[in-house]
Short mmCIF file of C-alpha atoms and ligand atoms in Angstrom, two decimals:
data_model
loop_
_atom_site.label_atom_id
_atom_site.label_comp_id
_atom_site.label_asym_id
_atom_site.label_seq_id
_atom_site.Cartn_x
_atom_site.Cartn_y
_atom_site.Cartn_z
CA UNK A 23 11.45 1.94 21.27
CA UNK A 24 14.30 1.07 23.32
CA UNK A 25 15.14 3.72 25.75
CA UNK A 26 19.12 4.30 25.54
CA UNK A 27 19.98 7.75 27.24
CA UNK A 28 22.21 8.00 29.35
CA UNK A 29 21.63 10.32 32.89
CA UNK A 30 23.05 13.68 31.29
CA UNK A 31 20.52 13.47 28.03
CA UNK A 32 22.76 12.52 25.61
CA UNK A 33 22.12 9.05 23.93
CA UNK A 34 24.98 6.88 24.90
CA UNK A 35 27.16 5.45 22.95
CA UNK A 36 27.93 1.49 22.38
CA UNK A 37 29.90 -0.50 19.78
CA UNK A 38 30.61 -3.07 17.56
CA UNK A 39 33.60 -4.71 16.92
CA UNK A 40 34.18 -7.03 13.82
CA UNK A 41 34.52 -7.08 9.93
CA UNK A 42 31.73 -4.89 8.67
CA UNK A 43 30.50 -5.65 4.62
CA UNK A 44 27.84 -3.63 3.38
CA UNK A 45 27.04 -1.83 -0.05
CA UNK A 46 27.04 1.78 -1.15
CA UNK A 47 25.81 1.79 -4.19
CA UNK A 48 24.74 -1.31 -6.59
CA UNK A 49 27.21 -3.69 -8.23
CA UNK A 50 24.87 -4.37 -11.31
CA UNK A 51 26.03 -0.64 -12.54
CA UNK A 52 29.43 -0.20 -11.32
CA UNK A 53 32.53 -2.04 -10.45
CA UNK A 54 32.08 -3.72 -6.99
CA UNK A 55 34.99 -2.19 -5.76
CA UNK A 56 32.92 0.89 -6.30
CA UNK A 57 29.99 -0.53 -4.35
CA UNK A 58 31.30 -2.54 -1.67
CA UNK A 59 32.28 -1.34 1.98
CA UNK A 60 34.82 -4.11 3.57
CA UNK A 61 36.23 -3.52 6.88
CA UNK A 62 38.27 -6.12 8.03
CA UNK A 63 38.72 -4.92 11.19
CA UNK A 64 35.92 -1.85 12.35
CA UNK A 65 34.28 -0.55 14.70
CA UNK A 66 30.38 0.18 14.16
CA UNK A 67 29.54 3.05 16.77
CA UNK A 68 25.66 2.90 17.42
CA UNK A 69 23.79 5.42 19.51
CA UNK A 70 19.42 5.70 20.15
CA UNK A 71 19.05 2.76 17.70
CA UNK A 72 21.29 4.21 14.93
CA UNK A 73 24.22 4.02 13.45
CA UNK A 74 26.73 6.97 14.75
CA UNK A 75 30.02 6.32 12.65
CA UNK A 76 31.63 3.31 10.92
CA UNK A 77 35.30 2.75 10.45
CA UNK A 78 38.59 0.89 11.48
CA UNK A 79 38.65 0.13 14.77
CA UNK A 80 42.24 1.47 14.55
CA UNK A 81 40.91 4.76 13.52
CA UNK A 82 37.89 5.07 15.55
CA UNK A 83 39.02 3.28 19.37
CA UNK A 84 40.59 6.38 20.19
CA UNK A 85 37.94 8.75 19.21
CA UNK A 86 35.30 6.92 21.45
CA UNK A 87 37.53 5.30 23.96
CA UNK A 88 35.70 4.93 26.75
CA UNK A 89 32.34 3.22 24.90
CA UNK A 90 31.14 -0.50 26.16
CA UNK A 91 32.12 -2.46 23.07
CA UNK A 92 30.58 -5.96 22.05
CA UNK A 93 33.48 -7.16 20.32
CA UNK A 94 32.66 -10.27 17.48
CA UNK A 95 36.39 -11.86 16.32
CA UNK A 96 36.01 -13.79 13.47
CA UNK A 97 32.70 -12.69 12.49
CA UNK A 98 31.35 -10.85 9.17
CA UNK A 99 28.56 -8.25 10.53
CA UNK A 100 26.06 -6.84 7.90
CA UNK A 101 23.07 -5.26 7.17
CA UNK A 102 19.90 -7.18 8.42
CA UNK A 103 18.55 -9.15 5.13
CA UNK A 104 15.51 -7.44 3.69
CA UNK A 105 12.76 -10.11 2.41
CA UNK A 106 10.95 -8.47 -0.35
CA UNK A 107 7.69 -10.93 -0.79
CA UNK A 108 6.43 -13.70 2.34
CA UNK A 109 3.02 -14.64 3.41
CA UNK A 110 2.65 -15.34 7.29
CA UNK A 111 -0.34 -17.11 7.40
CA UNK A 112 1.74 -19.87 4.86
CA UNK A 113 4.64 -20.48 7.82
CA UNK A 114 2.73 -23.86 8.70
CA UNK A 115 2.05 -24.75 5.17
CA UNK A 116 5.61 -24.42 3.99
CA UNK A 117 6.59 -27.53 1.45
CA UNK A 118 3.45 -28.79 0.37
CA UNK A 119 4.09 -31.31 -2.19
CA UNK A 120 2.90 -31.92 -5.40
CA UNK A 121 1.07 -28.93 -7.10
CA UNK A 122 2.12 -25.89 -9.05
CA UNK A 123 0.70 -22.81 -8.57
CA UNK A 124 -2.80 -22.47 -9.00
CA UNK A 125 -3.39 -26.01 -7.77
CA UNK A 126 -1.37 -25.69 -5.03
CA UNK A 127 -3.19 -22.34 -3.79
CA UNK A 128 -6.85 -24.60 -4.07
CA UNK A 129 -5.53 -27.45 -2.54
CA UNK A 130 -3.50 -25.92 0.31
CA UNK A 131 -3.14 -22.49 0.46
CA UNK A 132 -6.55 -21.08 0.56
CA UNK A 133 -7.63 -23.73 3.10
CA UNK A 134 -4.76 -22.82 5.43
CA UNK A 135 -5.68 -18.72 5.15
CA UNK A 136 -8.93 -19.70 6.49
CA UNK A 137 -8.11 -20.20 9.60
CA UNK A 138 -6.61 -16.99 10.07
CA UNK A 139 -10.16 -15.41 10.76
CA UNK A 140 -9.49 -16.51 14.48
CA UNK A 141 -7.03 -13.75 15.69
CA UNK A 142 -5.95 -16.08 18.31
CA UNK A 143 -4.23 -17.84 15.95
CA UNK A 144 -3.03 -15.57 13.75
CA UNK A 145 -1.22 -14.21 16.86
CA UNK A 146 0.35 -17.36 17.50
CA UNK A 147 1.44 -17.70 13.85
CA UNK A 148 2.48 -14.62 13.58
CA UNK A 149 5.27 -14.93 16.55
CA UNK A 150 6.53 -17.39 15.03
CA UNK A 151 6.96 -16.11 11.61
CA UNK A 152 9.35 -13.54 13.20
CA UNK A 153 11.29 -15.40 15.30
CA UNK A 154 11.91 -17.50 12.37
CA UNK A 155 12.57 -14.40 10.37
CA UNK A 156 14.78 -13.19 12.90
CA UNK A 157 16.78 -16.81 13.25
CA UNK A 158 17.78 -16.01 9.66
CA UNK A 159 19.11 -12.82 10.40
CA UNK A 160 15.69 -11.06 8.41
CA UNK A 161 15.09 -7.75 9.96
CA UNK A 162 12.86 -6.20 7.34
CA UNK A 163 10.12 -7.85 4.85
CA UNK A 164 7.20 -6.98 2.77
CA UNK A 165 4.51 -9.76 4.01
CA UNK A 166 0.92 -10.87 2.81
CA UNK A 167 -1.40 -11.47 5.64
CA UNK A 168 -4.30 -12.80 4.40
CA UNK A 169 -8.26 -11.49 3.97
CA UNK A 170 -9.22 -10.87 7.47
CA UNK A 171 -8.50 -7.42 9.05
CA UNK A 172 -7.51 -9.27 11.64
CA UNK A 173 -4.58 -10.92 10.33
CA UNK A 174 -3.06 -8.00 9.88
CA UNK A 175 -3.81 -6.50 13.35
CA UNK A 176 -2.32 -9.72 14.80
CA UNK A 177 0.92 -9.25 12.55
CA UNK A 178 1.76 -5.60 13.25
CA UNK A 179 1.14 -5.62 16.72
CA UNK A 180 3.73 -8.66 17.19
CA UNK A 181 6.22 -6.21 14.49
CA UNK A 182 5.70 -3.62 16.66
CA UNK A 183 6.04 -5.30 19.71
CA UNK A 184 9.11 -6.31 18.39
CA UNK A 185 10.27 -2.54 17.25
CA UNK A 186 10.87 -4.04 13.69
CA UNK A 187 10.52 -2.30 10.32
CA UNK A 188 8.17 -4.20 8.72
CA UNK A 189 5.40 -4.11 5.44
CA UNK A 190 2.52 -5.58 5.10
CA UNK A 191 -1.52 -5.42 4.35
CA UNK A 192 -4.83 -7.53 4.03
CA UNK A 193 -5.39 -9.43 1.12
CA UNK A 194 -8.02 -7.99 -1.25
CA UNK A 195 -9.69 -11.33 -3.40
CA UNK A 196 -13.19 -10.98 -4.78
CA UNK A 197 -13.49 -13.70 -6.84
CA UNK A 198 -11.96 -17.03 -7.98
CA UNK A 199 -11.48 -18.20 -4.06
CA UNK A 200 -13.43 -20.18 -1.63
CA UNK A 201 -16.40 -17.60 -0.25
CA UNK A 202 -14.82 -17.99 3.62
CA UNK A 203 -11.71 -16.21 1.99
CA UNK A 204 -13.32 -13.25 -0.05
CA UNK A 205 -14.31 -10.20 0.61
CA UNK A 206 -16.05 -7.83 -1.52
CA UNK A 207 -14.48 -4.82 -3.79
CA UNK A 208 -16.35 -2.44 -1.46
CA UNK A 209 -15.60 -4.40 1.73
CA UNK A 210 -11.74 -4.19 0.73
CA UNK A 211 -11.86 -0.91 -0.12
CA UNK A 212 -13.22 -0.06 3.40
CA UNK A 213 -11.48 -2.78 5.44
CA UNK A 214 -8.00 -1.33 3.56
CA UNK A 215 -8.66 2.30 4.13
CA UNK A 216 -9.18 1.38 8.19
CA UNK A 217 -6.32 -0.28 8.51
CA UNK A 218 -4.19 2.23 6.63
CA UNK A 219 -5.57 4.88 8.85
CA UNK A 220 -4.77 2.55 11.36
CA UNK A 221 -1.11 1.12 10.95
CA UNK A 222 0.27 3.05 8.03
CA UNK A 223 3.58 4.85 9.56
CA UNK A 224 3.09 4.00 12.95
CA UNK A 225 6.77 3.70 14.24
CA UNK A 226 8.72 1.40 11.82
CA UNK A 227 5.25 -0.13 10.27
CA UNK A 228 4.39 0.50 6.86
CA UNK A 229 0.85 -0.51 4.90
CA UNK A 230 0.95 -1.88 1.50
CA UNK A 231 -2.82 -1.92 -0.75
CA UNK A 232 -2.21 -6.12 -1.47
CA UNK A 233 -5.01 -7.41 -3.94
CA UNK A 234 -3.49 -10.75 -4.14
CA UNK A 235 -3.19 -11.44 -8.18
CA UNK A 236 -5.60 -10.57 -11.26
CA UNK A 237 -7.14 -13.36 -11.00
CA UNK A 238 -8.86 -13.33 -7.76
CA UNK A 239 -9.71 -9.73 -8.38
CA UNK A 240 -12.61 -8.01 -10.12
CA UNK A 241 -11.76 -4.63 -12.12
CA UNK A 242 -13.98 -3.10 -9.71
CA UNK A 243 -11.39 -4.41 -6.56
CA UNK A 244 -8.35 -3.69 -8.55
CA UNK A 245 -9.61 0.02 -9.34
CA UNK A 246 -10.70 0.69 -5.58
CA UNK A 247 -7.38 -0.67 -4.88
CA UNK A 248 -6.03 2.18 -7.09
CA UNK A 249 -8.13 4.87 -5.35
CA UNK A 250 -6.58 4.05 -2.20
CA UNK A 251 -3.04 4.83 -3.46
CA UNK A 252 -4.21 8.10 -4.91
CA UNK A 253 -5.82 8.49 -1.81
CA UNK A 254 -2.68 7.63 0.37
CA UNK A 255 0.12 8.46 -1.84
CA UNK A 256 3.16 6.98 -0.25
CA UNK A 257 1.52 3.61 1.25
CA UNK A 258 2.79 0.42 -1.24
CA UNK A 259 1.21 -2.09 -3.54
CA UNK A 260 2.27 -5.26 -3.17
CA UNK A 261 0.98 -8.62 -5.60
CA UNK A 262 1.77 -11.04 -7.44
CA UNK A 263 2.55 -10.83 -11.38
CA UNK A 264 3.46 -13.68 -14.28
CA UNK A 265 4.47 -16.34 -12.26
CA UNK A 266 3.08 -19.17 -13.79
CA UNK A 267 2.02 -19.85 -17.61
CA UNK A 268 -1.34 -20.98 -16.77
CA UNK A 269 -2.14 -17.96 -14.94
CA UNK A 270 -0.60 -15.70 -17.40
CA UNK A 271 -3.20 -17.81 -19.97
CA UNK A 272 -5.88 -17.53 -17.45
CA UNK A 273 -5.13 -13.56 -16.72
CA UNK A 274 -5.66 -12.75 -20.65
CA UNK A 275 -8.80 -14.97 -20.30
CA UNK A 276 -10.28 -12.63 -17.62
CA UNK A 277 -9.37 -9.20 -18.84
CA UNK A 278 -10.25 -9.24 -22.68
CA UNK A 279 -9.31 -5.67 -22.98
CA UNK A 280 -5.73 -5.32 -21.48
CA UNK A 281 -2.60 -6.37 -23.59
CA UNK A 282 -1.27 -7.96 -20.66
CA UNK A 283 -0.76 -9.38 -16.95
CA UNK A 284 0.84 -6.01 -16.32
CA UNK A 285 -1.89 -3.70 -17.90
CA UNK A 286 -4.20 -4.97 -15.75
CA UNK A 287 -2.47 -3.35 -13.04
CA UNK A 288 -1.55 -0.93 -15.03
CA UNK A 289 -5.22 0.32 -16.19
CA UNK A 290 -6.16 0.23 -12.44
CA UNK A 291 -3.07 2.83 -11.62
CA UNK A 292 -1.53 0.00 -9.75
CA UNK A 293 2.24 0.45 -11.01
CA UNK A 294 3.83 3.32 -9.22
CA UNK A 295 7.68 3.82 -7.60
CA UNK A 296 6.35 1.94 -4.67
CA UNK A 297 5.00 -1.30 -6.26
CA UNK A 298 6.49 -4.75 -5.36
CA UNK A 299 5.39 -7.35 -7.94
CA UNK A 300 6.22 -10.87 -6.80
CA UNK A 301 7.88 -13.10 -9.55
CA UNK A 302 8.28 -11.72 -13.08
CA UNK A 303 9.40 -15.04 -14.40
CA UNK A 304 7.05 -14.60 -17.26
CA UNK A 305 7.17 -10.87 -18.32
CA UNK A 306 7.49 -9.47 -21.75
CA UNK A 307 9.95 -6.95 -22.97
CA UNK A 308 7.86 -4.16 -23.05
CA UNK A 309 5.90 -5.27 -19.30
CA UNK A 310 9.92 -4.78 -17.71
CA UNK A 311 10.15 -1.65 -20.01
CA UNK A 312 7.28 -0.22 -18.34
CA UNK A 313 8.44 -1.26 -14.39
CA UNK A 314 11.41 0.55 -15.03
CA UNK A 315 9.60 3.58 -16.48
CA UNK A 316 7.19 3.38 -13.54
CA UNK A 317 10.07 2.34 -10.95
CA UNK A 318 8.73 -0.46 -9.55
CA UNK A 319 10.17 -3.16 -7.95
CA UNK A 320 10.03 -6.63 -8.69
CA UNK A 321 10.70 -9.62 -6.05
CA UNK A 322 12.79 -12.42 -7.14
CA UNK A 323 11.86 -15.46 -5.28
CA UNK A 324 13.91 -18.36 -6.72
CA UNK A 325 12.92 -21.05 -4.00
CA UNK A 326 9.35 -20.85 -4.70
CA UNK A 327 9.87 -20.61 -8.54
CA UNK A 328 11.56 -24.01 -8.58
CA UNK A 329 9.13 -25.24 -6.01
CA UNK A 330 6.41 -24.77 -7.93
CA UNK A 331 8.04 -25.34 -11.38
CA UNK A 332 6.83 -21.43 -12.15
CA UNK A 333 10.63 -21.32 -14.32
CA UNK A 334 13.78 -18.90 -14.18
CA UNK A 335 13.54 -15.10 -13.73
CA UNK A 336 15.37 -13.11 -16.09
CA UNK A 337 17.45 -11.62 -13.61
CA UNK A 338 19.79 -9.85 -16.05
CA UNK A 339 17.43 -8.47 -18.21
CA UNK A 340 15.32 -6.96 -15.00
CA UNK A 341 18.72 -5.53 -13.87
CA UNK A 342 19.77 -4.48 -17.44
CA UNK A 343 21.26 -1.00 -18.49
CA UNK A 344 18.78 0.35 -20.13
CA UNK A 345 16.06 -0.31 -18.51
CA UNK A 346 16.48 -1.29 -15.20
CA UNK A 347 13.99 -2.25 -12.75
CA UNK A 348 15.01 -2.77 -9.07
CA UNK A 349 15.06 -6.16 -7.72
CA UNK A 350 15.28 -7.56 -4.18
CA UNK A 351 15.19 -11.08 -2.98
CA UNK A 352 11.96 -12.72 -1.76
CA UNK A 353 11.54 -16.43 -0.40
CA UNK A 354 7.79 -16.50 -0.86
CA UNK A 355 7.68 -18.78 1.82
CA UNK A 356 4.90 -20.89 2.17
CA UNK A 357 5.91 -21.49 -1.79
CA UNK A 358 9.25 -20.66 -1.08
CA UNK A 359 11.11 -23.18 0.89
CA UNK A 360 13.02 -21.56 3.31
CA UNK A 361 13.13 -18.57 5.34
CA UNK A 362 16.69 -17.57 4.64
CA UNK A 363 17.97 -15.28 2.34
CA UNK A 364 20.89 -17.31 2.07
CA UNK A 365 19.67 -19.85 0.59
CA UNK A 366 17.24 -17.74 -1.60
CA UNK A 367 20.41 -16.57 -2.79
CA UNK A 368 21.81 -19.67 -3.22
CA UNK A 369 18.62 -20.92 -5.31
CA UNK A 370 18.98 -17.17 -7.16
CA UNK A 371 22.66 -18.21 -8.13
CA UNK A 372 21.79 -21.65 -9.61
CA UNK A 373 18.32 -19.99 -11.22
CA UNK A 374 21.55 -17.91 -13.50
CA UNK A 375 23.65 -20.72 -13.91
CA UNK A 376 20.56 -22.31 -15.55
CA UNK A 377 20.22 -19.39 -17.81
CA UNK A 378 24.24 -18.92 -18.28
CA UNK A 379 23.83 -16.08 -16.36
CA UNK A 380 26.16 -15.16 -13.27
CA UNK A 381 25.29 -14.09 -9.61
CA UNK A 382 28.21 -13.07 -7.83
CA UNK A 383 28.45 -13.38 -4.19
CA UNK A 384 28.80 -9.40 -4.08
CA UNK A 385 25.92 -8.86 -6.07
CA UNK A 386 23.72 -11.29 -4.14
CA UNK A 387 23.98 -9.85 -1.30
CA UNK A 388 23.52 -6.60 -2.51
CA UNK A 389 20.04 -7.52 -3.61
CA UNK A 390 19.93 -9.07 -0.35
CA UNK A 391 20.83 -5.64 1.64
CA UNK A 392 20.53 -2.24 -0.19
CA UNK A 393 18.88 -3.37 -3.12
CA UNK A 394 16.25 -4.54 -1.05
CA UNK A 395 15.97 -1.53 0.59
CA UNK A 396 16.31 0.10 -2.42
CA UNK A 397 12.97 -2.24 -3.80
CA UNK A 398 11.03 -1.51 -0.95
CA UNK A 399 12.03 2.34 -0.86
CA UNK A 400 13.95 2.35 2.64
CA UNK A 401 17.02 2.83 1.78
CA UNK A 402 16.64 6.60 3.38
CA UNK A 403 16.59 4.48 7.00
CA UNK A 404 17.96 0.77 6.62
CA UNK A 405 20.53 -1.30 3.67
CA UNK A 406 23.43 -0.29 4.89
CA UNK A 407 25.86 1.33 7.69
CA UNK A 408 25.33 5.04 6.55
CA UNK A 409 25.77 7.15 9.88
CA UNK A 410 21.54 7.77 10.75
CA UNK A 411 20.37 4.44 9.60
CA UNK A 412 18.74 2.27 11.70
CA UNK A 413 21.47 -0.53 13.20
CA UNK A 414 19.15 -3.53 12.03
CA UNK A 415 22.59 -5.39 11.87
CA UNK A 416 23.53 -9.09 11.44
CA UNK A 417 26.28 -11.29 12.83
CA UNK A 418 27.50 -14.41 10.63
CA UNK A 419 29.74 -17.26 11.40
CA UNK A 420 31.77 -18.08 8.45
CA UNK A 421 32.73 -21.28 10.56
CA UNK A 422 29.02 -22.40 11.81
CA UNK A 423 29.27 -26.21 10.67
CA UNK A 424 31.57 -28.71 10.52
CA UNK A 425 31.77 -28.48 6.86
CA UNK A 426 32.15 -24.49 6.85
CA UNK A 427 35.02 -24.37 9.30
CA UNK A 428 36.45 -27.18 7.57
CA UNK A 429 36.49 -25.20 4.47
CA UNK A 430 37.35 -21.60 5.79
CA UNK A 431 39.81 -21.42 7.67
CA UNK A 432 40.00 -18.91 10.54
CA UNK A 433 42.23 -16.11 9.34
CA UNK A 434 39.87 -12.63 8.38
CA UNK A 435 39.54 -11.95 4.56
CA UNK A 436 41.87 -9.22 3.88
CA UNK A 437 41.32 -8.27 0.36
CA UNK A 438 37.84 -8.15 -1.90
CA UNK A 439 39.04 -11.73 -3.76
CA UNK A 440 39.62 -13.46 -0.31
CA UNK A 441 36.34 -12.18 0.66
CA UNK A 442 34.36 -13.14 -2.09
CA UNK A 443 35.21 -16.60 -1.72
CA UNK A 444 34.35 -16.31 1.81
CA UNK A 445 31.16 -14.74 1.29
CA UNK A 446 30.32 -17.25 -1.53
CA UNK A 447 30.49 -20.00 0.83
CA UNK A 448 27.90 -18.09 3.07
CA UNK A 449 25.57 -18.18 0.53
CA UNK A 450 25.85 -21.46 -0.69
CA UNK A 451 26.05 -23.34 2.62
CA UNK A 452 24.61 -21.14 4.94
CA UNK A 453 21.34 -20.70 6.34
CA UNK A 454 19.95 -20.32 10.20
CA UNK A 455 23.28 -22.00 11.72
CA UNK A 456 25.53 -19.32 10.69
CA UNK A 457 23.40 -16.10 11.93
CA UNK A 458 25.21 -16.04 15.22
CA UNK A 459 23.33 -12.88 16.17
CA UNK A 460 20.37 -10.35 14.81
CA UNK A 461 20.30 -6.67 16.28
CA UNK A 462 17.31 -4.45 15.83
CA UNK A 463 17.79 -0.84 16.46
CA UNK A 464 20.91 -2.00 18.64
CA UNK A 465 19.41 -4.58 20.41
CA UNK A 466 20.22 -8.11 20.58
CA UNK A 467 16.99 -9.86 19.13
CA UNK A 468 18.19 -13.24 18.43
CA UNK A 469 21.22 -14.89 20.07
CA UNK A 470 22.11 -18.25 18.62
CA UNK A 471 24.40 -19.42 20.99
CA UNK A 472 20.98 -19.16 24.02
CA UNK A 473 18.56 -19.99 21.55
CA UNK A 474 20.14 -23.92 20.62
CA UNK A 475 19.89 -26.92 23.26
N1 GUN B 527 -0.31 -16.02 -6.53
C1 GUN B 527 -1.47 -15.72 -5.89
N2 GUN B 527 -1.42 -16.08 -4.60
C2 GUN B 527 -0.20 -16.61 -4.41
C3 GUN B 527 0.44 -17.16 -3.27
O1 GUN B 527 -0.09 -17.22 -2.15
N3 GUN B 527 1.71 -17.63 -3.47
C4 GUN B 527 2.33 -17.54 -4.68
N4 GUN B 527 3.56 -18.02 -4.80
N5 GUN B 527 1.73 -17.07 -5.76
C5 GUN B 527 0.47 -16.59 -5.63
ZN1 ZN B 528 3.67 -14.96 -2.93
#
């Protein structure tokens, strides 16, 4: 943890000047003037990593005066993005052409995961799946490793080298995968329960029990996987759920006795407040009737559902009145197709327009910020710029390309309407180029303008 007192004890004191946009509460269920926080000119005080006090700069300057400001003119400053579904050990496998989904996991995915049993490697990868995540202003994510213990010790130790809040477990697959990448229900069950005991709330680093999908699971994995969240109540389960027909066809195929993909999570006490279920594109009512009893999340991941032709997530009956289930946004990369939740967003917007459905810039970036927190259950520490969160904090450039500056011109959005169309443009053009800057706990962790030629 970065060490920030100052001589007399007291943390000192920086800031951050700029327009600040972040969400208090979520625009599916109330007006977004309700929900969204626009500053067009703040100050973002920040002291031991946190955030101390947000306001105008014309209110706050003279309460803290004499503080070292970082000042960002013409920038929009938010909430670090929050992936809610990624696999690592897929970052050199990203856009492999051709398959859908369980042909592309024979013919390239479960190759590439076995080479992760060299930790060497995995260490290697792993750096570079975080500063990529980190280019694209991605400060928090729920990630697969893959079946080797040791991908996982190679991934936190990097996260927690890197004093980031990050998610993420081994892979638990018994069956239905090449022998090099299974283990066995009793070896997962073990391997798991070490590596909780392990990594599980050390510092910002969370575990989450990850049997990959039904399919490569026997009921015997998928139970033990259940024993372990009884057994450690407030560690996550994170998988994969109706993402493709054939596998939902497959899935009934293999467990006779449920009445669904869902149940057979469900029957293994596998759906709980903190289970993540990548995809959904293929639910029944009454599966999304019983994530929003149970309060489970579900990861929309719109790149790698038109990537591998898996079809269009019902994103308004998921966020629907009565029942809702929470959603965040997920790129899925290696299916996915880019790290940025910009352009997940982007992808998420066009997924709607396909279904006649709308995704407005205020709500995408919700799902982006809080209600990815809100997915993942964080949204007691990161999502937004509540005083005691952590200052995980992004800085964009509305005028990063040619194109972008071309189209907005220079002048700060001064109302919600000017800012929405602002803020639209950022997700439709924007990826990498226009994350001038990503903080974690106050620290500069990426710097565009060093890190390009
Ligand atoms: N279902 C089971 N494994 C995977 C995976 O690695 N990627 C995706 N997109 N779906 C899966
Ligand atoms: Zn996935």
């Amino acid at each position: 943890m970065p060490s920030l007192d100052s001589p007399s004890g007291q943390p000192q004191l920086t800031g951050i000047r700029g327009s600040f946009l972040d969400f208090i509460d979520d625009p599916f269920y109330k007006s977004e003037t309700d929900c969204v926080r626009y500053i067009a000119d703040g100050l973002m005080v920040l002291a031991a990593g946190k955030v101390r006090a947000l306001g105008t700069y014309a209110d706050l300057q003279p309460k803290y005066g004499e503080i070292p400001i970082t000042e960002y003119p013409g920038r929009l400053i938010m909430p670090g993005f929050i992936d809610t579904h990624i696999h690592y050990p897929q970052t050199s496998m990203i856009a492999a052409y051709g398959e859908q989904l369980l042909e592309w996991l024979n013919q390239y995915t479960f190759p590439t995961e076995q080479k992760f049993k060299d930790k060497t490697y995995a260490s290697e990868v792993a750096e570079i799946f975080l500063d990529e995540l980190l280019r694209n202003g991605t400060t928090t994510a729920l990630v697969f490793a893959c079946v080797f213990p040791q991908s996982v010790d190679a991934f936190f130790e990097a996260a927690e080298r890197r004093n980031l809040c990050m998610i993420a477990g081994k892979v638990m697959m018994d069956r239905n995968a090449p022998d090099a990448i299974c283990d066995t229900a009793e070896s997962s069950y073990q391997e798991t329960k070490a590596l909780i005991q392990k990594w599980h709330k050390r510092g910002r680093l969370h575990y989450a029990v990850t049997p990959r999908f039904a399919i490569t699971s026997t009921d015997e994995q998928l139970r033990l996987a259940g024993k372990l969240l009884q057994e450690f109540p407030d560690v996550y389960l994170h998988t994969h759920l109706s993402e493709n027909v054939d596998e939902v066809a497959w899935v009934k195929q293999l467990f006779p006795d449920c009445t669904g993909y869902l149940d057979t999570y469900d029957q293994a006490g596998l759906v709980k407040e903190r289970s993540v279920f990548a995809h959904g594109v293929h639910l029944t009512d009454e599966e999304f009737q019983r994530l929003s009893a149970a309060k489970s999340a579900i990861s929309f991941c719109p790149t790698s559902n038109l990537f591998l032709g898996s079809g269009l997530f019902k994103i308004e009956q998921a966020k629907s009145h009565e029942y809702p289930v929470k959603v965040g946004l997920g790129t899925d990369v290696g299916a996915g197709t880019s790290f940025s939740i910009l352009q997940t967003a982007n992808e998420a917007y066009k997924v709607a327009q396909l279904r006649r459905q709308k995704l407005s810039p205020f709500k995408a970036l919700f799902l982006a910020t809080l209600g990815g927190a809100r997915a993942l259950c964080l949204e007691d520490t990161i999502g937004n710029f509540d005083p005691g969160k952590a200052a995980d904090f992004i800085v964009l450039d509305p005028r990063a390309t040619p194109l972008m500056a071309f189209r907005n011109d220079p002048e700060t959005p001064s109302d919600l309407t000017a800012l929405a169309d602002r803020i639209f443009s950022l997700v439709m053009m924007g990826d990498d180029r226009v994350v001038q800057a990503t903080y974690i706990l106050g620290e500069l962790a990426h710097d565009r303008t060093k890190s390009i030629a």
